[in-house]
Amino acid sequence: MALYRDGRFENDPWRRLDAAQEPPAEGHVLLSLAAWQQLAPAKHNSNVAFGVLLQPGESAEMIADDLPRLALVAVNFPKFTDGRGYSTARILRDRYKFAGELRATGDILFDQLQLYARCGFDTLEITDPVTLGLLEAGRKPVMTHFYQPGEGAEVKDSSSPWRRRPATSAASS
């Protein structure tokens, strides 16, 4: 798997553990929601940066009280057609003001990369070979108009009040 952030690939410092494994004394640990709920009370003052992996059906509300102690929330997209994770990301960023790393995992496809960013994801865990190949070749997806507000600067399209363009493409239109 490749971790993609800010237009480049990087090494992933996070280690995934299941509920049966004991967390290390320090480092970055990514846990399932169940493992986090089991371990969290005992780990308030540790040297470990914790993250939680949310599956479809596990809501942001389930970790809302824990967000100040989490450095990462990863949201799994088991199929590219499952859009619940987009809503989870927006809720984490807008309602709960989560400022930590927000990561999309699972079936991450090239033509959806801009949509992940617009919902507030900062990192993408990419396994799809076509998406990996396009990004490694320097390709970037380009979508010039959106019908929903998103993260980042936008310009309203004067022809339709609901349509928006990213601010970077406003000058070129």
Short mmCIF file of the C-alpha atoms (twelve columns), coordinates in Angstrom:
data_MODEL
# 
_entry.id   MODEL 
# 
loop_
_atom_site.group_PDB 
_atom_site.id 
_atom_site.type_symbol 
_atom_site.label_atom_id 
_atom_site.label_alt_id 
_atom_site.label_comp_id 
_atom_site.label_asym_id 
_atom_site.label_seq_id 
_atom_site.Cartn_x 
_atom_site.Cartn_y 
_atom_site.Cartn_z 
_atom_site.pdbx_PDB_model_num 
ATOM 1   C CA . MET A 1   0.000   0.000  0.000   1 
ATOM 2   C CA . ALA A 2   1.168   3.527  -0.743  1 
ATOM 3   C CA . LEU A 3   0.467   6.612  1.349   1 
ATOM 4   C CA . TYR A 4   -0.233  9.712  -0.744  1 
ATOM 5   C CA . ARG A 5   -0.164  13.217 0.758   1 
ATOM 6   C CA . ASP A 6   0.246   16.674 -0.778  1 
ATOM 7   C CA . GLY A 7   0.901   15.364 -4.276  1 
ATOM 8   C CA . ARG A 8   3.598   12.845 -3.326  1 
ATOM 9   C CA . PHE A 9   4.095   9.393  -1.870  1 
ATOM 10  C CA . GLU A 10  5.614   8.946  1.583   1 
ATOM 11  C CA . ASN A 11  6.332   6.245  4.125   1 
ATOM 12  C CA . ASP A 12  3.567   5.441  6.572   1 
ATOM 13  C CA . PRO A 13  4.676   5.857  10.211  1 
ATOM 14  C CA . TRP A 14  1.486   4.210  11.510  1 
ATOM 15  C CA . ARG A 15  1.412   0.587  12.650  1 
ATOM 16  C CA . ARG A 16  -1.897  -1.293 12.593  1 
ATOM 17  C CA . LEU A 17  -2.699  -3.406 15.626  1 
ATOM 18  C CA . ASP A 18  -5.651  -5.580 16.455  1 
ATOM 19  C CA . ALA A 19  -7.276  -5.843 19.873  1 
ATOM 20  C CA . ALA A 20  -5.147  -8.855 20.864  1 
ATOM 21  C CA . GLN A 21  -1.827  -7.057 20.321  1 
ATOM 22  C CA . GLU A 22  -0.279  -4.915 23.040  1 
ATOM 23  C CA . PRO A 23  0.555   -1.363 21.875  1 
ATOM 24  C CA . PRO A 24  4.249   -0.426 21.918  1 
ATOM 25  C CA . ALA A 25  5.665   2.005  24.471  1 
ATOM 26  C CA . GLU A 26  5.948   4.720  21.814  1 
ATOM 27  C CA . GLY A 27  5.226   5.347  18.156  1 
ATOM 28  C CA . HIS A 28  2.111   5.635  16.005  1 
ATOM 29  C CA . VAL A 29  -0.608  3.008  16.413  1 
ATOM 30  C CA . LEU A 30  -3.774  2.616  14.321  1 
ATOM 31  C CA . LEU A 31  -6.565  0.608  15.978  1 
ATOM 32  C CA . SER A 32  -10.018 -0.538 15.012  1 
ATOM 33  C CA . LEU A 33  -12.851 1.218  16.830  1 
ATOM 34  C CA . ALA A 34  -13.402 -1.850 19.037  1 
ATOM 35  C CA . ALA A 35  -9.708  -2.065 19.951  1 
ATOM 36  C CA . TRP A 36  -9.606  1.667  20.699  1 
ATOM 37  C CA . GLN A 37  -12.637 1.431  22.972  1 
ATOM 38  C CA . GLN A 38  -11.006 -1.459 24.808  1 
ATOM 39  C CA . LEU A 39  -7.575  0.190  25.178  1 
ATOM 40  C CA . ALA A 40  -8.349  3.899  25.402  1 
ATOM 41  C CA . PRO A 41  -9.063  4.207  29.123  1 
ATOM 42  C CA . ALA A 42  -5.673  2.729  30.054  1 
ATOM 43  C CA . LYS A 43  -3.641  4.743  27.531  1 
ATOM 44  C CA . HIS A 44  -4.480  8.386  28.281  1 
ATOM 45  C CA . ASN A 45  -0.956  9.383  29.306  1 
ATOM 46  C CA . SER A 46  1.219   7.252  27.037  1 
ATOM 47  C CA . ASN A 47  3.891   8.222  24.501  1 
ATOM 48  C CA . VAL A 48  1.897   6.611  21.720  1 
ATOM 49  C CA . ALA A 49  0.076   8.609  19.061  1 
ATOM 50  C CA . PHE A 50  -3.209  6.802  18.543  1 
ATOM 51  C CA . GLY A 51  -5.405  6.586  15.484  1 
ATOM 52  C CA . VAL A 52  -8.757  4.903  14.892  1 
ATOM 53  C CA . LEU A 53  -9.914  3.150  11.737  1 
ATOM 54  C CA . LEU A 54  -13.646 3.616  11.137  1 
ATOM 55  C CA . GLN A 55  -15.497 1.069  9.021   1 
ATOM 56  C CA . PRO A 56  -18.732 1.806  7.128   1 
ATOM 57  C CA . GLY A 57  -21.504 1.916  9.686   1 
ATOM 58  C CA . GLU A 58  -19.198 3.274  12.414  1 
ATOM 59  C CA . SER A 59  -19.962 6.961  12.754  1 
ATOM 60  C CA . ALA A 60  -17.913 9.985  13.745  1 
ATOM 61  C CA . GLU A 61  -20.226 10.379 16.714  1 
ATOM 62  C CA . MET A 62  -18.836 7.137  18.159  1 
ATOM 63  C CA . ILE A 63  -15.409 8.775  18.661  1 
ATOM 64  C CA . ALA A 64  -16.443 12.407 19.149  1 
ATOM 65  C CA . ASP A 65  -15.408 12.523 22.816  1 
ATOM 66  C CA . ASP A 66  -12.058 10.896 21.984  1 
ATOM 67  C CA . LEU A 67  -11.033 13.214 19.137  1 
ATOM 68  C CA . PRO A 68  -8.743  15.406 21.287  1 
ATOM 69  C CA . ARG A 69  -6.661  12.278 22.052  1 
ATOM 70  C CA . LEU A 70  -6.520  11.024 18.448  1 
ATOM 71  C CA . ALA A 71  -3.810  12.071 16.001  1 
ATOM 72  C CA . LEU A 72  -5.368  10.139 13.080  1 
ATOM 73  C CA . VAL A 73  -8.802  9.027  11.990  1 
ATOM 74  C CA . ALA A 74  -8.777  6.640  9.043   1 
ATOM 75  C CA . VAL A 75  -12.020 5.973  7.175   1 
ATOM 76  C CA . ASN A 76  -12.362 2.773  5.182   1 
ATOM 77  C CA . PHE A 77  -13.961 2.729  1.722   1 
ATOM 78  C CA . PRO A 78  -14.382 -1.023 1.049   1 
ATOM 79  C CA . LYS A 79  -15.879 -0.289 -2.389  1 
ATOM 80  C CA . PHE A 80  -15.572 2.873  -4.444  1 
ATOM 81  C CA . THR A 81  -19.376 3.051  -4.606  1 
ATOM 82  C CA . ASP A 82  -19.722 3.340  -0.805  1 
ATOM 83  C CA . GLY A 83  -19.886 7.076  -0.132  1 
ATOM 84  C CA . ARG A 84  -20.570 7.025  3.611   1 
ATOM 85  C CA . GLY A 85  -16.937 7.851  4.338   1 
ATOM 86  C CA . TYR A 86  -17.269 11.220 2.579   1 
ATOM 87  C CA . SER A 87  -20.005 12.182 5.036   1 
ATOM 88  C CA . THR A 88  -17.938 10.918 7.964   1 
ATOM 89  C CA . ALA A 89  -15.035 13.125 6.865   1 
ATOM 90  C CA . ARG A 90  -17.212 16.225 6.554   1 
ATOM 91  C CA . ILE A 91  -18.745 15.591 9.980   1 
ATOM 92  C CA . LEU A 92  -15.299 15.183 11.555  1 
ATOM 93  C CA . ARG A 93  -13.992 18.402 9.990   1 
ATOM 94  C CA . ASP A 94  -17.112 20.602 10.154  1 
ATOM 95  C CA . ARG A 95  -19.057 19.542 13.241  1 
ATOM 96  C CA . TYR A 96  -16.220 18.312 15.466  1 
ATOM 97  C CA . LYS A 97  -13.433 20.551 14.087  1 
ATOM 98  C CA . PHE A 98  -11.045 17.584 13.965  1 
ATOM 99  C CA . ALA A 99  -7.648  19.026 13.013  1 
ATOM 100 C CA . GLY A 100 -5.634  15.797 13.031  1 
ATOM 101 C CA . GLU A 101 -4.782  13.630 10.063  1 
ATOM 102 C CA . LEU A 102 -7.812  12.315 8.196   1 
ATOM 103 C CA . ARG A 103 -7.008  9.338  5.988   1 
ATOM 104 C CA . ALA A 104 -9.054  7.496  3.354   1 
ATOM 105 C CA . THR A 105 -8.285  3.774  3.013   1 
ATOM 106 C CA . GLY A 106 -9.652  0.985  0.871   1 
ATOM 107 C CA . ASP A 107 -10.837 1.212  -2.728  1 
ATOM 108 C CA . ILE A 108 -9.351  4.631  -3.576  1 
ATOM 109 C CA . LEU A 109 -9.604  5.428  -7.298  1 
ATOM 110 C CA . PHE A 110 -7.940  8.118  -9.383  1 
ATOM 111 C CA . ASP A 111 -11.085 9.912  -10.524 1 
ATOM 112 C CA . GLN A 112 -12.211 10.413 -6.915  1 
ATOM 113 C CA . LEU A 113 -8.997  11.943 -5.534  1 
ATOM 114 C CA . GLN A 114 -10.268 15.530 -5.675  1 
ATOM 115 C CA . LEU A 115 -13.471 14.521 -3.913  1 
ATOM 116 C CA . TYR A 116 -11.519 13.065 -0.990  1 
ATOM 117 C CA . ALA A 117 -9.616  16.346 -0.629  1 
ATOM 118 C CA . ARG A 118 -12.831 18.396 -0.837  1 
ATOM 119 C CA . CYS A 119 -14.257 16.395 2.079   1 
ATOM 120 C CA . GLY A 120 -11.216 17.042 4.241   1 
ATOM 121 C CA . PHE A 121 -9.000  13.974 3.787   1 
ATOM 122 C CA . ASP A 122 -5.285  14.843 3.933   1 
ATOM 123 C CA . THR A 123 -3.851  11.406 3.187   1 
ATOM 124 C CA . LEU A 124 -4.889  8.520  0.978   1 
ATOM 125 C CA . GLU A 125 -3.829  4.909  1.379   1 
ATOM 126 C CA . ILE A 126 -3.778  3.702  -2.226  1 
ATOM 127 C CA . THR A 127 -3.659  0.081  -3.357  1 
ATOM 128 C CA . ASP A 128 -5.313  0.311  -6.798  1 
ATOM 129 C CA . PRO A 129 -2.581  -0.373 -9.409  1 
ATOM 130 C CA . VAL A 130 -4.104  1.942  -12.039 1 
ATOM 131 C CA . THR A 131 -4.347  4.847  -9.591  1 
ATOM 132 C CA . LEU A 132 -0.797  4.192  -8.387  1 
ATOM 133 C CA . GLY A 133 0.492   4.150  -11.962 1 
ATOM 134 C CA . LEU A 134 -1.224  7.405  -12.910 1 
ATOM 135 C CA . LEU A 135 0.045   9.211  -9.819  1 
ATOM 136 C CA . GLU A 136 3.573   7.849  -10.229 1 
ATOM 137 C CA . ALA A 137 3.503   9.136  -13.824 1 
ATOM 138 C CA . GLY A 138 2.704   12.616 -12.488 1 
ATOM 139 C CA . ARG A 139 -0.942  12.699 -13.569 1 
ATOM 140 C CA . LYS A 140 -3.445  14.684 -11.512 1 
ATOM 141 C CA . PRO A 141 -7.221  14.445 -11.768 1 
ATOM 142 C CA . VAL A 142 -8.841  17.645 -12.991 1 
ATOM 143 C CA . MET A 143 -12.416 18.555 -12.192 1 
ATOM 144 C CA . THR A 144 -13.277 22.215 -12.732 1 
ATOM 145 C CA . HIS A 145 -16.835 22.548 -11.365 1 
ATOM 146 C CA . PHE A 146 -18.511 21.162 -8.254  1 
ATOM 147 C CA . TYR A 147 -22.096 21.192 -7.039  1 
ATOM 148 C CA . GLN A 148 -21.354 21.110 -3.307  1 
ATOM 149 C CA . PRO A 149 -19.174 23.303 -1.140  1 
ATOM 150 C CA . GLY A 150 -15.934 21.701 -0.002  1 
ATOM 151 C CA . GLU A 151 -12.662 22.233 1.829   1 
ATOM 152 C CA . GLY A 152 -10.414 24.888 0.330   1 
ATOM 153 C CA . ALA A 153 -10.948 28.122 -1.564  1 
ATOM 154 C CA . GLU A 154 -13.818 28.223 -4.058  1 
ATOM 155 C CA . VAL A 155 -15.431 30.668 -6.442  1 
ATOM 156 C CA . LYS A 156 -19.175 30.612 -7.073  1 
ATOM 157 C CA . ASP A 157 -20.084 30.224 -10.723 1 
ATOM 158 C CA . SER A 158 -22.157 33.231 -11.820 1 
ATOM 159 C CA . SER A 159 -24.268 31.161 -14.233 1 
ATOM 160 C CA . SER A 160 -25.617 28.848 -11.508 1 
ATOM 161 C CA . PRO A 161 -25.709 29.841 -7.834  1 
ATOM 162 C CA . TRP A 162 -25.073 26.300 -6.613  1 
ATOM 163 C CA . ARG A 163 -22.080 25.603 -8.861  1 
ATOM 164 C CA . ARG A 164 -18.540 26.229 -7.603  1 
ATOM 165 C CA . ARG A 165 -15.025 26.187 -9.049  1 
ATOM 166 C CA . PRO A 166 -11.789 25.718 -7.143  1 
ATOM 167 C CA . ALA A 167 -10.208 29.148 -6.698  1 
ATOM 168 C CA . THR A 168 -7.072  28.026 -8.585  1 
ATOM 169 C CA . SER A 169 -9.067  27.460 -11.796 1 
ATOM 170 C CA . ALA A 170 -11.065 30.723 -11.452 1 
ATOM 171 C CA . ALA A 171 -8.461  32.750 -13.342 1 
ATOM 172 C CA . SER A 172 -8.266  30.261 -16.185 1 
ATOM 173 C CA . SER A 173 -12.023 30.163 -16.854 1 
# 
